[in-house]
Amino acid sequence: QVQLVESGGGSVQAGGSLRLSCAASGYTYSIGCMGWFRQAPGKEREGVAGITSGGGSTFYADSVKGRFTISRDNAKSTLYLQMNSLKPEDTAMYYCAARTWGCSATWSLMNDYNYWGQGTQVTVSS
């Protein structure tokens, strides 16, 4: 089993930055693709960014390209999401997810992930 714990959420003004972290524990050696998802009130959960096991390839939703950067430090078993130029529409609960196989073209499919964190709230005011 793998446990995921997110941190780093908060409230910022539009144009500001936040850095989310996701600490993994348990059978971390089994983790392949990891991703960040978000869910705003009344909306479906959506994939924000994904990263391969070695960190060599990253994937982004069109809405965050050029503003968000996903990275991982496998030595620390930690996943990051650097969020810059935040917009009010980025307001959501952000979730870390992990799975035991690669990313491929399905990195943004919620049902393809084995493990989920509890989420961290990000609120962007205008």
CSV table of C-alpha atoms in Angstrom, one decimal, residues 19-96:
chain,number,residue,atom,x,y,z
A,19,ARG,CA,3.9,25.2,-4.2
A,20,LEU,CA,2.1,22.0,-3.4
A,21,SER,CA,3.9,19.0,-2.0
A,22,CYS,CA,2.8,15.3,-1.8
A,23,ALA,CA,4.7,13.0,0.5
A,24,ALA,CA,4.4,9.3,-0.2
A,25,SER,CA,5.0,6.5,2.2
A,26,GLY,CA,4.6,2.8,2.3
A,27,TYR,CA,5.6,0.7,-0.8
A,28,THR,CA,6.9,3.8,-2.6
A,29,TYR,CA,9.2,1.6,-4.8
A,30,SER,CA,6.0,0.4,-6.6
A,31,ILE,CA,5.0,3.9,-7.7
A,32,GLY,CA,5.1,4.7,-11.4
A,33,CYS,CA,3.2,7.6,-12.8
A,34,MET,CA,2.1,10.3,-10.5
A,35,GLY,CA,-0.3,13.2,-11.0
A,36,TRP,CA,-2.1,16.2,-9.6
A,37,PHE,CA,-5.8,16.5,-10.0
A,38,ARG,CA,-8.2,19.2,-8.9
A,39,GLN,CA,-11.9,19.5,-8.2
A,40,ALA,CA,-13.8,22.8,-8.0
A,41,PRO,CA,-17.3,22.9,-6.3
A,42,GLY,CA,-19.9,21.5,-8.6
A,43,LYS,CA,-17.4,20.3,-11.2
A,44,GLU,CA,-15.8,17.0,-12.0
A,45,ARG,CA,-12.3,16.1,-10.9
A,46,GLU,CA,-9.8,16.9,-13.6
A,47,GLY,CA,-6.2,16.1,-14.3
A,48,VAL,CA,-3.8,19.0,-14.0
A,49,ALA,CA,-0.4,17.5,-14.5
A,50,GLY,CA,1.3,14.1,-14.6
A,51,ILE,CA,4.9,12.9,-14.4
A,52,THR,CA,6.6,9.6,-15.3
A,53,SER,CA,8.4,7.5,-12.7
A,54,GLY,CA,11.8,8.9,-13.4
A,55,GLY,CA,10.6,12.4,-13.9
A,56,GLY,CA,11.8,12.5,-17.5
A,57,SER,CA,8.4,13.3,-19.0
A,58,THR,CA,5.7,15.6,-17.9
A,59,PHE,CA,2.1,16.3,-19.0
A,60,TYR,CA,-0.2,19.2,-18.5
A,61,ALA,CA,-3.7,20.2,-19.0
A,62,ASP,CA,-4.0,23.1,-21.5
A,63,SER,CA,-5.4,25.3,-18.8
A,64,VAL,CA,-2.2,25.3,-16.8
A,65,LYS,CA,0.5,25.0,-19.4
A,66,GLY,CA,3.2,27.6,-19.0
A,67,ARG,CA,2.0,28.4,-15.4
A,68,PHE,CA,2.3,25.1,-13.5
A,69,THR,CA,5.3,22.8,-13.2
A,70,ILE,CA,5.2,19.3,-11.9
A,71,SER,CA,8.3,17.6,-10.5
A,72,ARG,CA,9.3,14.7,-8.2
A,73,ASP,CA,12.1,13.9,-5.9
A,74,ASN,CA,12.2,10.1,-5.7
A,75,ALA,CA,14.9,10.1,-3.0
A,76,LYS,CA,12.5,12.0,-0.8
A,77,SER,CA,9.4,10.2,-2.1
A,78,THR,CA,7.8,13.6,-2.8
A,79,LEU,CA,5.8,15.1,-5.6
A,80,TYR,CA,5.6,18.8,-6.2
A,81,LEU,CA,3.4,21.2,-8.1
A,82,GLN,CA,4.7,24.8,-8.6
A,83,MET,CA,1.8,27.0,-9.4
A,84,ASN,CA,2.6,30.5,-10.8
A,85,SER,CA,0.4,33.3,-12.2
A,86,LEU,CA,-2.6,31.8,-10.4
A,87,LYS,CA,-6.1,32.7,-11.5
A,88,PRO,CA,-9.4,32.6,-9.7
A,89,GLU,CA,-10.4,29.7,-11.9
A,90,ASP,CA,-7.6,27.7,-10.3
A,91,THR,CA,-9.5,27.6,-7.1
A,92,ALA,CA,-10.2,24.0,-6.2
A,93,MET,CA,-9.3,21.1,-3.9
A,94,TYR,CA,-6.0,19.7,-5.3
A,95,TYR,CA,-5.3,16.0,-5.0
A,96,CYS,CA,-2.1,14.0,-5.4
